[in-house]
Tab-separated table of C-alpha atoms in Angstrom:
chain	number	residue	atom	x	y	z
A	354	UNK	CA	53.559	-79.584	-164.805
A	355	UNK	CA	56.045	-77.489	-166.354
A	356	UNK	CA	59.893	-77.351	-165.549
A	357	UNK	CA	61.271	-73.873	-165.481
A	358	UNK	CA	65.480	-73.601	-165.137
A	359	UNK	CA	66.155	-70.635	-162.109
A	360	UNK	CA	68.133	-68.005	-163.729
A	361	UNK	CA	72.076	-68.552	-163.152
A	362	UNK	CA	73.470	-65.259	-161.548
A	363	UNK	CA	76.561	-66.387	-161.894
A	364	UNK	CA	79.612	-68.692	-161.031
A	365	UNK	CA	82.545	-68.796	-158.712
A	366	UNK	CA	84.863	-68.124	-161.359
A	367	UNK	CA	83.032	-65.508	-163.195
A	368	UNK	CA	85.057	-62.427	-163.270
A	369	UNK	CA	83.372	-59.415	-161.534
A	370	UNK	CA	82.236	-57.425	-164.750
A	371	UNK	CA	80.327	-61.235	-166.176
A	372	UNK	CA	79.150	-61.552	-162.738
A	373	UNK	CA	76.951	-58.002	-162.812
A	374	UNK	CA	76.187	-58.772	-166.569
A	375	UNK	CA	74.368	-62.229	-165.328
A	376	UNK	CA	72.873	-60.648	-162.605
A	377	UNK	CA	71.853	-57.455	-164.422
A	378	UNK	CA	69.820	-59.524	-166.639
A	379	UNK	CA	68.421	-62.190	-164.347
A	380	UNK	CA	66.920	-59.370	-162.749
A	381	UNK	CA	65.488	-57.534	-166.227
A	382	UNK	CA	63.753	-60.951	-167.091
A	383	UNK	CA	61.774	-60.807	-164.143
A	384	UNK	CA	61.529	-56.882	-163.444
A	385	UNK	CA	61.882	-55.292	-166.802
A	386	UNK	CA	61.934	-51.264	-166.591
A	387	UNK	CA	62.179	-51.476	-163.024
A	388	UNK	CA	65.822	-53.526	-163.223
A	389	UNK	CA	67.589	-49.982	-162.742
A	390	UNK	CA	66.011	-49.292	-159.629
A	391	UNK	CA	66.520	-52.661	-158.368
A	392	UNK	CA	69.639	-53.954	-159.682
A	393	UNK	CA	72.254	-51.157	-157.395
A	394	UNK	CA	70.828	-52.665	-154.101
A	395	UNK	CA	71.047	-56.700	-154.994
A	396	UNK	CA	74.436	-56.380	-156.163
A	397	UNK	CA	75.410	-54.642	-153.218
A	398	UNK	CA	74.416	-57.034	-151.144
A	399	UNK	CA	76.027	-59.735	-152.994
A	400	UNK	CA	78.841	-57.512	-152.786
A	401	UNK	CA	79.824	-56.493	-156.215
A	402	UNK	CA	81.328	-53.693	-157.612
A	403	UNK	CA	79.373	-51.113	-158.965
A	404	UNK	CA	80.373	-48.393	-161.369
A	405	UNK	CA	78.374	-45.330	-163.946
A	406	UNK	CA	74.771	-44.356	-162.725
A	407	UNK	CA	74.469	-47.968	-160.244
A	408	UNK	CA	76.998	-46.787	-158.376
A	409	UNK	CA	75.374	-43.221	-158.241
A	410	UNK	CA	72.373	-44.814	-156.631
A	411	UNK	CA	74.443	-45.795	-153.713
A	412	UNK	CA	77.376	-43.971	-153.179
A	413	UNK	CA	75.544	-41.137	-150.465
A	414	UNK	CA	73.293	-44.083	-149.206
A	415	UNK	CA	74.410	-45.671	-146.114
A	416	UNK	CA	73.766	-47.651	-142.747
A	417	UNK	CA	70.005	-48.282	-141.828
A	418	UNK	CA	68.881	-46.608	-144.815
A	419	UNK	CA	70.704	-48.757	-147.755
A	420	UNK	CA	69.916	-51.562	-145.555
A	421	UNK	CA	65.639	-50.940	-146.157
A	422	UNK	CA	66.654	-49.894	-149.683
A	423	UNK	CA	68.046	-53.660	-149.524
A	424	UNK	CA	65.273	-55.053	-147.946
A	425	UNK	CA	62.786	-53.496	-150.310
A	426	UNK	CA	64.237	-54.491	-153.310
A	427	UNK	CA	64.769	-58.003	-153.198
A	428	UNK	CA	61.082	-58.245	-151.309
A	429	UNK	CA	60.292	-56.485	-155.041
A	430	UNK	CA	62.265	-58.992	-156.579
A	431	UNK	CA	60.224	-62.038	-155.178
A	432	UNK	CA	57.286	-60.533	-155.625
A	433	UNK	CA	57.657	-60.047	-159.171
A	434	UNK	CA	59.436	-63.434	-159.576
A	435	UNK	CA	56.713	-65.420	-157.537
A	436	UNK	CA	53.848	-63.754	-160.120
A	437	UNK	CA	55.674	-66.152	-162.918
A	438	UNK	CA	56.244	-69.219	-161.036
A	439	UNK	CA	55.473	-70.273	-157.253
A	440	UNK	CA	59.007	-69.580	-154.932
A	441	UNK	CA	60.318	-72.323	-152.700
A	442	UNK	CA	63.048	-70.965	-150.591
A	443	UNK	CA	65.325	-73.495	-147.980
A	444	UNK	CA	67.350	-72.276	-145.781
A	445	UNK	CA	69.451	-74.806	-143.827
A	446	UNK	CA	71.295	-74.247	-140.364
A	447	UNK	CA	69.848	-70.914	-139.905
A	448	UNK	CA	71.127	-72.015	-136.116
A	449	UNK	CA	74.630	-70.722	-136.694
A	450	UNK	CA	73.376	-66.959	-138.940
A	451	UNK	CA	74.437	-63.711	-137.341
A	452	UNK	CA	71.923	-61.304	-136.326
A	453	UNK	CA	71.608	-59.109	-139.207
A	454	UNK	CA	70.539	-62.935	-141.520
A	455	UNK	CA	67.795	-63.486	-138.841
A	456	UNK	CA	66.687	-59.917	-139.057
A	457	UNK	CA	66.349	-60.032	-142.649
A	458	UNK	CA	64.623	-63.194	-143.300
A	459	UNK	CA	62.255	-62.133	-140.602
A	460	UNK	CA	61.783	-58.847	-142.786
A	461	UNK	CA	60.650	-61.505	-145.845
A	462	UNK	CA	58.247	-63.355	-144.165
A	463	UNK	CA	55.437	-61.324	-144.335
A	464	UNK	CA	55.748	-62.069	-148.384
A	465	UNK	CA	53.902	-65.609	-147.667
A	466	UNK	CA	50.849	-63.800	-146.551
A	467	UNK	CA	49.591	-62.526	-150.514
A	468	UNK	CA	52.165	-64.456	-152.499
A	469	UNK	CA	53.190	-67.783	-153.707
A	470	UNK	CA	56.084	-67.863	-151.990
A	471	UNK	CA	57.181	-70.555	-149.054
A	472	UNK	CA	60.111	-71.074	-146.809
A	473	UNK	CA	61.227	-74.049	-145.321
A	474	UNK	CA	63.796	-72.933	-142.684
A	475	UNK	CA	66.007	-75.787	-141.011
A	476	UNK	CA	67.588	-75.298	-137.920
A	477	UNK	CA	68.282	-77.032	-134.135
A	478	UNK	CA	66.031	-75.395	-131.244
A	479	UNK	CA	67.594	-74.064	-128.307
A	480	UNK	CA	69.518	-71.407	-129.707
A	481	UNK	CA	68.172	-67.964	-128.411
A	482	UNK	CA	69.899	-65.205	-130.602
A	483	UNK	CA	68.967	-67.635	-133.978
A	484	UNK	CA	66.490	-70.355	-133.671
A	485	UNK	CA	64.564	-69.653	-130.151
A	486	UNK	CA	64.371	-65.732	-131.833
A	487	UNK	CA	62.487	-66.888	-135.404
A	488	UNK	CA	60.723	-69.568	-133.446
A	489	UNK	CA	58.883	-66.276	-131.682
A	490	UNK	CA	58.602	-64.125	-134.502
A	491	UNK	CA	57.012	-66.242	-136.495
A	492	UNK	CA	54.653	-67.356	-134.433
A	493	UNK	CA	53.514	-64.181	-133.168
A	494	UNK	CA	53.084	-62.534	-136.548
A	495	UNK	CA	52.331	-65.648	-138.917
A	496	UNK	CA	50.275	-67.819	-137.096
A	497	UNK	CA	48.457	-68.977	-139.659
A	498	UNK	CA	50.780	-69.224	-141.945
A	499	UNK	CA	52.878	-70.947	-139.691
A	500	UNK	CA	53.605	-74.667	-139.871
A	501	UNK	CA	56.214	-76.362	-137.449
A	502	UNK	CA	58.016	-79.818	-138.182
A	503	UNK	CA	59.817	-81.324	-134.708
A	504	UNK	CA	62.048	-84.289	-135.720
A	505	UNK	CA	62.095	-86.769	-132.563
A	506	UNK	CA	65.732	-88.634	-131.666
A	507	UNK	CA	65.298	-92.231	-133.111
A	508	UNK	CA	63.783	-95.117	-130.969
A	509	UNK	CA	66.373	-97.591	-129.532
A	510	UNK	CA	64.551	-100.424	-132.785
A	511	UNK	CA	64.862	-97.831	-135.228
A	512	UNK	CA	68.178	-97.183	-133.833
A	513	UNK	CA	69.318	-100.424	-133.970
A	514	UNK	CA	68.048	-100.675	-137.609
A	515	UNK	CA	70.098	-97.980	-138.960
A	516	UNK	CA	73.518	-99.467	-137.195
A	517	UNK	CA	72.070	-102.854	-138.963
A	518	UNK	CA	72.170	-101.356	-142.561
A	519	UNK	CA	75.322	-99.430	-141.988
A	520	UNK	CA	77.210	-102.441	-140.409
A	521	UNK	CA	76.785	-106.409	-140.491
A	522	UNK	CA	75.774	-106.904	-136.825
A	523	UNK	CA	77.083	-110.630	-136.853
A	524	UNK	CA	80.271	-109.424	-136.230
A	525	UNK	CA	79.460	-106.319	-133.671
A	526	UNK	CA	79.934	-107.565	-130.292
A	527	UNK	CA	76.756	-106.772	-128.261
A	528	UNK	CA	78.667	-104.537	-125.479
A	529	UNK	CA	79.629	-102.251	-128.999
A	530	UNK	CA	76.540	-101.906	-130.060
A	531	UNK	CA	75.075	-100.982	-126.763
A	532	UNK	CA	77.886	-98.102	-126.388
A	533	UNK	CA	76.621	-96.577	-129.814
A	534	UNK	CA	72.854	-97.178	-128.817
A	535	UNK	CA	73.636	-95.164	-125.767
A	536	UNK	CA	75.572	-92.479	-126.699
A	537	UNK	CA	74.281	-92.140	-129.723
A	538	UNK	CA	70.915	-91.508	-128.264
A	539	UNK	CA	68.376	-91.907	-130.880
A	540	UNK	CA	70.552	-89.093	-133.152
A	541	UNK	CA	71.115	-90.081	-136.775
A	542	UNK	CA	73.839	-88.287	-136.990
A	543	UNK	CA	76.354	-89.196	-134.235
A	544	UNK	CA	75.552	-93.219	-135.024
A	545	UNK	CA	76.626	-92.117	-138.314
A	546	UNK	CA	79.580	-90.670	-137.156
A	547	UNK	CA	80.615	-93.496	-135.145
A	548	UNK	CA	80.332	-96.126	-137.796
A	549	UNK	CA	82.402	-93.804	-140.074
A	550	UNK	CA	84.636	-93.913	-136.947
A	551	UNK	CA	84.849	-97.295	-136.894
A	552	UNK	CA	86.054	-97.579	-140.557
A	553	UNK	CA	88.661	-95.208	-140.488
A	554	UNK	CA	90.404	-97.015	-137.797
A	555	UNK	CA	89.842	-100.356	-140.013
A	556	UNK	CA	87.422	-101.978	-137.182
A	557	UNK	CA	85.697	-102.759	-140.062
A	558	UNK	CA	86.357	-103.363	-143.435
A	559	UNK	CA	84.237	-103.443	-146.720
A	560	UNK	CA	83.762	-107.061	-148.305
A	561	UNK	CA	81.394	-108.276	-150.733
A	562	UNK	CA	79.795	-105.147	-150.369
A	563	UNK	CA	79.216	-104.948	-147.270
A	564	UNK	CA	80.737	-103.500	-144.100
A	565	UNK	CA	81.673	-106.301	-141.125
A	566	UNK	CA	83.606	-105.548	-138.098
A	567	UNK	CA	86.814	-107.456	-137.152
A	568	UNK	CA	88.470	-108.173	-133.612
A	569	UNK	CA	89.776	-104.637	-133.719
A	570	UNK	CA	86.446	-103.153	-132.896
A	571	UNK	CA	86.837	-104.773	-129.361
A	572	UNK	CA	89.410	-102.205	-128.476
A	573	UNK	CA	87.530	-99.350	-129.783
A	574	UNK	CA	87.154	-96.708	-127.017
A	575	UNK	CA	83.886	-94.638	-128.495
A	576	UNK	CA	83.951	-90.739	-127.221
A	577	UNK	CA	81.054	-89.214	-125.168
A	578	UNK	CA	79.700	-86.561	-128.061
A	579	UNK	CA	79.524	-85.680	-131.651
A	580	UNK	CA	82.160	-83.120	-131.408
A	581	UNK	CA	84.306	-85.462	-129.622
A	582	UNK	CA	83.684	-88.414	-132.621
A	583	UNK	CA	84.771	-85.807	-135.209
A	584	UNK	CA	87.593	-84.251	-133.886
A	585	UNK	CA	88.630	-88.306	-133.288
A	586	UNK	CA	88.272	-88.685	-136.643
A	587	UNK	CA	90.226	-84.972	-137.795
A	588	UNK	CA	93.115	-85.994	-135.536
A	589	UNK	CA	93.917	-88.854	-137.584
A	590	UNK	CA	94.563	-87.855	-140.472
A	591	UNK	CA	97.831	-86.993	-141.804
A	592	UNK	CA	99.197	-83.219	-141.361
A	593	UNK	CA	98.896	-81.853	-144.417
A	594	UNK	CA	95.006	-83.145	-145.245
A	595	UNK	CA	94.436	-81.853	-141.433
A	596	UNK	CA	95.612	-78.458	-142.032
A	597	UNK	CA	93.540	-78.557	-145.591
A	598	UNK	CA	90.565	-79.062	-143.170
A	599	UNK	CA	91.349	-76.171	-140.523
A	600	UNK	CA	91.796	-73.672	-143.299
A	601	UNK	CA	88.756	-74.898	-144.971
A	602	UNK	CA	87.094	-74.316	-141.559
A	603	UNK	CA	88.181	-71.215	-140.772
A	604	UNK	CA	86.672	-69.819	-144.424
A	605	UNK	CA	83.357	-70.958	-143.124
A	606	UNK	CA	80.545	-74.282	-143.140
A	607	UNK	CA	80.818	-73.669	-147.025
A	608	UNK	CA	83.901	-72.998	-149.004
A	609	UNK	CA	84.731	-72.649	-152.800
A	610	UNK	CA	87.558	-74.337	-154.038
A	611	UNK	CA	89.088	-71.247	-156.007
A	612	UNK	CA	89.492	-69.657	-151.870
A	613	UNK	CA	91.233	-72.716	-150.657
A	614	UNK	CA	93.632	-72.469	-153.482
A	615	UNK	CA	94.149	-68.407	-152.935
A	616	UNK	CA	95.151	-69.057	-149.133
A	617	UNK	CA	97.586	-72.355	-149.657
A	618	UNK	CA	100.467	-71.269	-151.611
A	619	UNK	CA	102.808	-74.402	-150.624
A	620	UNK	CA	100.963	-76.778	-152.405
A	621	UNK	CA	99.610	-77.852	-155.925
A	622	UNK	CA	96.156	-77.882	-156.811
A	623	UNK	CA	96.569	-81.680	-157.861
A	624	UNK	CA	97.511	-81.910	-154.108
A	625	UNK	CA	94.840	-79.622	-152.764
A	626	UNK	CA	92.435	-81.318	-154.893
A	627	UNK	CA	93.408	-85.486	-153.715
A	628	UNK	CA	93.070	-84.567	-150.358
A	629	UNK	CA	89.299	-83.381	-150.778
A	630	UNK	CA	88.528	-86.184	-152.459
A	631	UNK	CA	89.704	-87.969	-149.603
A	632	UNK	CA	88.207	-85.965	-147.240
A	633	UNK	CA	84.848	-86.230	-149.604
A	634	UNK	CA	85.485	-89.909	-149.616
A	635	UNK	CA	85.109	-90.498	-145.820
A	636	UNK	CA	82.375	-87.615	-145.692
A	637	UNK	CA	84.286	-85.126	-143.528
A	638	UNK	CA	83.041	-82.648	-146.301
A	639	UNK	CA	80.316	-82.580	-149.134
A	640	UNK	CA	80.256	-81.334	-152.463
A	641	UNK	CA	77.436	-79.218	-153.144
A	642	UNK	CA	78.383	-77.949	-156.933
A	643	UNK	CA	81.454	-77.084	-159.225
């Protein structure tokens, strides 16, 4: 087996003219004399600012045709690219991507029929425009290249297991536990989010390594859904990590720190910074990459 490093097209703090170099010649090691015809309609879409004969390519090109002039070009791209080295794409929480996303991943998935490419696309049924939408697609065209993965809710043992490595049982009172059987449901998730719940009102605190529940637990009123557990858990904290979090939310499910620090003016970046390692710290938010 041989480990092969995925080109870098570039970083968050990269100004715009390193940015198109990077990308200019990610592109030429994979499509060589055809970089100039491909290179205008990638960095459009990852919105960068063209200038000289790229921008010439675009500038009269616009609405459905730049879009297939889009399309085409990165479906060149991976076919070029997957002729080097098998492609693995993953796309996560493809649940919660606008229209225009679902159209153009379904416009790549005929690439899995003659090349080595493969998507793994994660997402929660039940959501028509997004989910229910691919779901069809996918198995109309792709049958056979079609494999789907349904993740069950947890059994009430299995259930019980995870609340037993998460939090010494001895002291969880057995009416607790029940409530976070129950409304938890079998869902990973939300029993997480109840134990993390649990420790940031100190119903349980961290000794010897490991997490046991105190009398306060007893009073603990646990709320009906997920949404309900975090927004608990958001209203806690104090006003100035809270409004971190609503800003960071309104930016979108991912951030970069350099936008953060753009929108909040009143505050330092040592500041900015402690806070998300607090909010990292209790897992309110995950770091993906500096």
């Amino acid at each position: 087996a041989r480990a092969v490093e995925a080109p870098t097209f570039g970083r968050e703090h990269d100004l715009p003219v390193e940015s198109i170099r990077k990308l200019k010649n990610s592109i030429w090691g994979v499509c060589l004399h055809e970089t100039s015809e491909i290179f205008p309609f990638v960095a459009t879409l990852m919105g960068l600012r063209l200038s000289g004969e790229h921008l010439d390519k675009i500038r009269d090109v616009e609405g459905e045709t730049l879009e297939k002039l889009i399309i085409n070009s990165i479906r060149k791209l991976l076919i070029k690219s997957s002729q080097t080295i098998p492609l693995m794409f993953i796309l996560e929480d493809m649940h919660w991507a606008d229209t225009s996303t679902i159209e153009f991943t379904e416009s790549l998935m005929s690439l899995v029929e003659s090349h080595r490419i493969c998507f793994i696309n994660i997402f929660r049924p039940g959501y028509t425009e997004t989910s229910d939408r691919f779901l069809k697609t996918v198995n109309k065209l792709y049958p056979k290249n079609y494999s789907q993965i349904s993740l069950l809710p947890l059994n009430r043992s299995h259930n019980e297991q995870l609340i037993a490595n998460l939090i010494d049982k001895k002291n969880l009172s057995f009416s607790i536990r029940e409530q976070i059987l129950d409304k938890a449901s079998g869902n990973p998730f939300f029993t997480e989010e109840i134990i993390r719940s649990i420790i940031d009102v100190e119903a349980a605190m961290l000794k010897n390594g490991v997490l046991k529940a105190n009398s306060k637990i007893n009073e603990l009123d646990i709320p009906q859904t997920i949404n309900d557990v975090i927004m608990a858990r958001i209203d806690r904290l104090d006003e100035k990590t809270k409004n971190l979090v609503t800003i960071a939310s309104v930016i979108g499910r991912s951030f970069f720190y350099r936008i953060l620090i753009d929108i909040i003016h009143q505050e330092t970046d040592e500041d900015i910074y402690e806070n998300l390692l607090f909010l990292k710290e209790t897992q309110l938010i995950f770091e993906r990459n500096r």
